[in-house]
Coordinates of C-alpha atoms in Angstrom, one line a residue:
X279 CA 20.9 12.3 -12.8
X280 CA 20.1 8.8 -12.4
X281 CA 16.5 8.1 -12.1
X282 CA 15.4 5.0 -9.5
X283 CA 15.2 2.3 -12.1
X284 CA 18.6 2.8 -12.6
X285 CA 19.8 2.7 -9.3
X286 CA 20.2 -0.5 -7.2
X287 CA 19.0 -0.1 -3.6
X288 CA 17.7 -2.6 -1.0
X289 CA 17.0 -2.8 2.7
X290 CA 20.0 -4.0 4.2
X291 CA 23.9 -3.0 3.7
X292 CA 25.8 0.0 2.4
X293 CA 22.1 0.3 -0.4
X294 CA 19.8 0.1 2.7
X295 CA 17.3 2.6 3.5
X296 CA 20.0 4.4 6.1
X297 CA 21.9 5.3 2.9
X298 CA 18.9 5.6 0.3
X299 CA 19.6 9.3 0.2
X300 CA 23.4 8.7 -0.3
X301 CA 23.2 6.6 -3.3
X302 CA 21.8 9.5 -5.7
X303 CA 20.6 13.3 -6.3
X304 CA 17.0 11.9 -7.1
X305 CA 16.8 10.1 -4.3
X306 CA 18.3 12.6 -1.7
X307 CA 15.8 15.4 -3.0
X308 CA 12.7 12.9 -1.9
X309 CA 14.2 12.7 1.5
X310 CA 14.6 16.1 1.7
X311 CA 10.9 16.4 2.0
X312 CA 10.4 16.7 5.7
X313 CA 7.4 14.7 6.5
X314 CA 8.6 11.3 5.7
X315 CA 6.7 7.9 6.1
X316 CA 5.8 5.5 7.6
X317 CA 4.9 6.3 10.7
X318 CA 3.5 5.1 14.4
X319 CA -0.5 5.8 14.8
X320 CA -2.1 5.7 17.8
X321 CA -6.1 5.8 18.5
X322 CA -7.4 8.9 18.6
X323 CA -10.5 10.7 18.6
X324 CA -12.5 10.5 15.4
X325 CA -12.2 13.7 13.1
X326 CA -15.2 15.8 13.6
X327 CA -15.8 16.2 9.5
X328 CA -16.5 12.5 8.9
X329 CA -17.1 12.9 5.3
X330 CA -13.8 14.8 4.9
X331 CA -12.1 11.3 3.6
X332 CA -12.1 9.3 0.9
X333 CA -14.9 7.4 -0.7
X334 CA -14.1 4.0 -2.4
X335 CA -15.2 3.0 -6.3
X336 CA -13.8 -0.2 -6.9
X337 CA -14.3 -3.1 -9.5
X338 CA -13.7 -6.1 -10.7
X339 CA -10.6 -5.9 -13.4
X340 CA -7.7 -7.6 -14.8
X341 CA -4.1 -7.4 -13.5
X342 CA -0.8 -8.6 -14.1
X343 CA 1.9 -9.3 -11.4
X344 CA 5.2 -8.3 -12.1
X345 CA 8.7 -8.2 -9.4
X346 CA 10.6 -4.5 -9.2
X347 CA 11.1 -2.6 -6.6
X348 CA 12.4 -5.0 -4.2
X349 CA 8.2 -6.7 -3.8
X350 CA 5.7 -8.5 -6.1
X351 CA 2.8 -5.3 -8.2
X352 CA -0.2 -6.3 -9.1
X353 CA -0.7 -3.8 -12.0
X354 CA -4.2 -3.1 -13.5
X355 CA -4.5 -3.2 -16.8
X356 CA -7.0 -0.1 -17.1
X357 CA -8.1 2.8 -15.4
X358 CA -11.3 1.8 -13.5
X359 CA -11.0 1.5 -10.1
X360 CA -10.5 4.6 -7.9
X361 CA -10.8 6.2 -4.9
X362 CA -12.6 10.1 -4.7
X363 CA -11.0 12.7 -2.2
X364 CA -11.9 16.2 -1.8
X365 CA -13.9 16.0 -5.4
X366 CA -11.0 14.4 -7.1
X367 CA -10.6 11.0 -8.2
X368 CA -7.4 8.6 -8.0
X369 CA -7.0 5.7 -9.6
X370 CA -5.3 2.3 -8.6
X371 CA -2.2 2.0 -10.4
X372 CA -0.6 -0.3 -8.4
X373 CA -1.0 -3.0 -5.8
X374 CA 2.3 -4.2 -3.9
X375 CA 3.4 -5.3 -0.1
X376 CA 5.6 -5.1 2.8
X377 CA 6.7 -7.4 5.3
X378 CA 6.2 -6.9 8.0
X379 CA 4.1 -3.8 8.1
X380 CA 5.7 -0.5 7.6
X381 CA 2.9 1.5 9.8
X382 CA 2.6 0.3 13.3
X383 CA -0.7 1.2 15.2
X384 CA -0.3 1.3 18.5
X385 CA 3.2 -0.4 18.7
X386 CA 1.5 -3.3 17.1
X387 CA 3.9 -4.4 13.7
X388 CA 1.6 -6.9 11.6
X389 CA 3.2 -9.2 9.6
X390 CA 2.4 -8.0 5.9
X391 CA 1.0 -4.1 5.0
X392 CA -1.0 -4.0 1.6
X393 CA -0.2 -0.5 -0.7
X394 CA -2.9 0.2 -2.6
X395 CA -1.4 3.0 -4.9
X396 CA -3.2 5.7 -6.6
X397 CA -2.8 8.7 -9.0
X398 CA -5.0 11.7 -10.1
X399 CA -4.8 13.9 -13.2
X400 CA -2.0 15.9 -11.3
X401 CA 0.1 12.9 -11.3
X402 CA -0.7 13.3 -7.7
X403 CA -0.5 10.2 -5.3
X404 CA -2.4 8.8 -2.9
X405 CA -2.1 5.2 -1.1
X406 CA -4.3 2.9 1.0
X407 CA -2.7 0.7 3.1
X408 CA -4.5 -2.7 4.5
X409 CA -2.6 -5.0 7.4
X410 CA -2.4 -8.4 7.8
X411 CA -1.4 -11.2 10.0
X412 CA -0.6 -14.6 7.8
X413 CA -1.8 -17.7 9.3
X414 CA -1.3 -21.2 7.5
X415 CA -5.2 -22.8 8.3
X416 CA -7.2 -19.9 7.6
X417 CA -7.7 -16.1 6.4
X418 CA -8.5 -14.5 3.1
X419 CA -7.2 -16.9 -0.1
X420 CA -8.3 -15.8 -3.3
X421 CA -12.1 -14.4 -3.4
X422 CA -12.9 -17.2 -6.4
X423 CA -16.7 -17.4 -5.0
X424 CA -17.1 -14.1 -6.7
X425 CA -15.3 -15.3 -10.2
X426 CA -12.4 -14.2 -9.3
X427 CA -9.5 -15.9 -11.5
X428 CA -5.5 -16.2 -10.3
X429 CA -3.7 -17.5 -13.1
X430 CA 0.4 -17.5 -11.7
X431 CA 1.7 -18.4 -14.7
X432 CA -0.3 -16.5 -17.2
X433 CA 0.7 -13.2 -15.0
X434 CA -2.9 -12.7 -15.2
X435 CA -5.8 -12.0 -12.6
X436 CA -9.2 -10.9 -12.2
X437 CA -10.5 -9.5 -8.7
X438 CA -12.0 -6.9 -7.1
X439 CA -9.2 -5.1 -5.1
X440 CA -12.0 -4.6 -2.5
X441 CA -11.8 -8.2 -1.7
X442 CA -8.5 -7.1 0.2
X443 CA -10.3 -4.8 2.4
X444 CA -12.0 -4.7 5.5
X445 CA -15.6 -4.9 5.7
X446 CA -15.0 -2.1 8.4
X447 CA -12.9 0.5 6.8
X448 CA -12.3 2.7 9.9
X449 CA -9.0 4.8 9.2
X450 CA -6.1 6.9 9.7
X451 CA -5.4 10.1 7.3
X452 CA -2.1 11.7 7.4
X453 CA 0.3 13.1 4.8
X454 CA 3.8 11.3 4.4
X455 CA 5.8 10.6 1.7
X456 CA 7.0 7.7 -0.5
X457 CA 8.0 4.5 1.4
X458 CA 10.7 3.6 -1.0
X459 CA 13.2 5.5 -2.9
X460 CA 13.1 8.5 -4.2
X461 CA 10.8 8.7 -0.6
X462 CA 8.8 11.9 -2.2
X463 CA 6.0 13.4 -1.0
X464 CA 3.4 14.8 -0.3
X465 CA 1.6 11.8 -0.1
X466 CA -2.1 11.3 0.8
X467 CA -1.7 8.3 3.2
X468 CA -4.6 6.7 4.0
X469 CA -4.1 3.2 6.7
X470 CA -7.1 0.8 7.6
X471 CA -7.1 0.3 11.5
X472 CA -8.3 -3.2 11.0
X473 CA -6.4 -6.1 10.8
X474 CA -7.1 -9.0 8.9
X475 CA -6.0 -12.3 8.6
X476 CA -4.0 -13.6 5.2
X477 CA -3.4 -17.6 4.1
X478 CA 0.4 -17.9 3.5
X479 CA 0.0 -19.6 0.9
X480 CA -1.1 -16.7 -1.3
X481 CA 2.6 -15.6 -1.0
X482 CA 4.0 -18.8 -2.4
X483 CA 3.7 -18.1 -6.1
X484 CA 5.0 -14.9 -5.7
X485 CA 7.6 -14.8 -3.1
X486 CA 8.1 -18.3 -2.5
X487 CA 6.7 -19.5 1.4
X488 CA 9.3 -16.6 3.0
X489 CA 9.8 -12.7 1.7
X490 CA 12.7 -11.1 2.5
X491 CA 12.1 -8.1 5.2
X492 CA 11.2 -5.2 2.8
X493 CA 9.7 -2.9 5.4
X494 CA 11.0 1.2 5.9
X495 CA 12.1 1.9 9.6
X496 CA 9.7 4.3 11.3
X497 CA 10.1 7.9 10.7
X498 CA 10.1 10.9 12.8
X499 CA 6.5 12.0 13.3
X500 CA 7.1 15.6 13.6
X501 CA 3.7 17.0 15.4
X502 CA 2.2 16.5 11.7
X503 CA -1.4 16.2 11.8
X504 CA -3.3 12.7 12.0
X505 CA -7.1 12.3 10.9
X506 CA -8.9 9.0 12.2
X507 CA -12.2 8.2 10.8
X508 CA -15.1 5.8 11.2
X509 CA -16.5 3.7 9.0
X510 CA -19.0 0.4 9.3
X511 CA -19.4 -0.5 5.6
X512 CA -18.8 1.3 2.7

C-alpha cells in the first residue's frame, strides 16, 4: 500500500481532490470517514459550557520552513508549544497555509487560512485554523518588535506562533477530518471567527508574490455538531 509521500496528488486534473480517493487504498480509507472537512460555519449561539474548549500555551521557538504537501510548513524544532483540551495537551507540529481559505464563515472565502497543526500522546490531531485577507500597504509582517528573527535563507525562524492570532480568539469547534490526502479523521477542528489582515509580502520568499489555489472544496456538513465560543483575550 502506498503511503501519501509516495503518491503524487494535487488540486487540479485527473490527481485533484475529485479523485484523491481514486489514486490509492490509503487515501480512499481517509475518505471513507464520513465527516469530512472543511466546512461552511455560520454564527451561532455561543455554547453554553464556555470553558469546554481549548486553552492556548504558546512560546517563542525556532522553526524551519520546508515545501511538501503541495504548501510552505513551518516546522518547530521542539515540543513546546501547545494547546490543552479536555485535560490533554497537543502540541504544534506544524504550521502550513491555504489559499484561499478552505472554511468559509458565513459564505465569506478569505484569501489565505492558517493550519496550525497539533498532536497529543495518542498521535491524536487537532488543528487551529486563523484567516486572512492579504493587503500590499498594511497587516501583520513579521512580529520583529518582539525579537522575532525570519532568516529565508537559513530555513530558520524564531516567533511566537501566537503572533499569528487574533487578539480576540472567538471560535468555532467541530470535528472533521484531514484537509488533504489521506483526508482522515476524527479531527478536532478548531477555526478563529476573526479575520485578520496579512502583508503579501510575507508570501514572497516562500511562494513567490502568487500561490497556486491549494484550497479543499467544501464538504457536506451532515447535521454534525458545531460549538462557537467567546473569547476577548486569552
Amino acid at each position: 500500500m502506498k503511503k501519501n509521500m509516495d503518491v503524487e496528488w494535487g488540486y487540479t486534473g485527473e490527481r485533484g481532490p475529485e479523485h484523491w480517493a481514486e489514486l490509492c487504498d490509503w487515501f480512499a480509507k481517509g475518505a471513507a470517514f464520513e465527516l469530512q472537512s472543511p466546512i461552511p460555519l455560520t454564527t451561532c449561539e455561543p455554547a453554553k459550557d464556555q470553558s469546554d474548549t481549548i486553552a492556548f500555551h504558546y512560546q517563542k521557538q525556532r522553526f524551519t520552513d520546508k515545501e511538501f504537501k503541495n504548501t510552505i510548513h513551518l516546522v518547530p524544532y521542539d515540543q513546546l508549544s501547545y494547546v490543552e483540551f479536555k485535560g490533554q495537551k497537543y502540541y504544534l507540529t506544524d504550521i502550513h497555509f491555504h489559499m484561499p481559505s478552505e472554511h468559509l464563515i458565513n459564505g465569506n472565502q478569505e484569501d489565505i487560512e492558517f493550519h496550525f497543526v497539533h498532536m497529543n500522546a495518542k498521535k491524536e490531531n487537532l488543528v487551529v485554523g486563523v484567516m486572512f485577507q492579504l493587503t500590499t500597504d498594511e497587516g501583520w509582517l513579521y512580529d520583529r518588535d518582539n525579537g522575532d528573527s525570519w532568516d529565508v535563507e537559513k530555513h530558520e525562524h524564531w516567533t511566537n506562533p501566537l503572533v499569528l492570532f487574533p487578539k480576540q480568539k472567538s471560535h468555532y469547534h467541530y470535528v472533521g477530518s484531514l484537509t488533504t490526502p489521506p483526508t482522515s479523521g476524527p479531527i478536532q477542528w478548531f477555526v478563529m471567527d476573526q479575520v485578520q489582515k496579512l502583508n503579501k509580502d510575507f508570501l514572497i520568499p516562500f511562494k513567490g508574490q502568487y500561490a497556486q489555489p491549494n484550497n479543499r472544496p467544501l464538504q457536506p456538513l451532515k447535521n454534525r455538531p458545531i460549538s462557537y465560543f467567546v473569547r476577548d483575550h486569552q
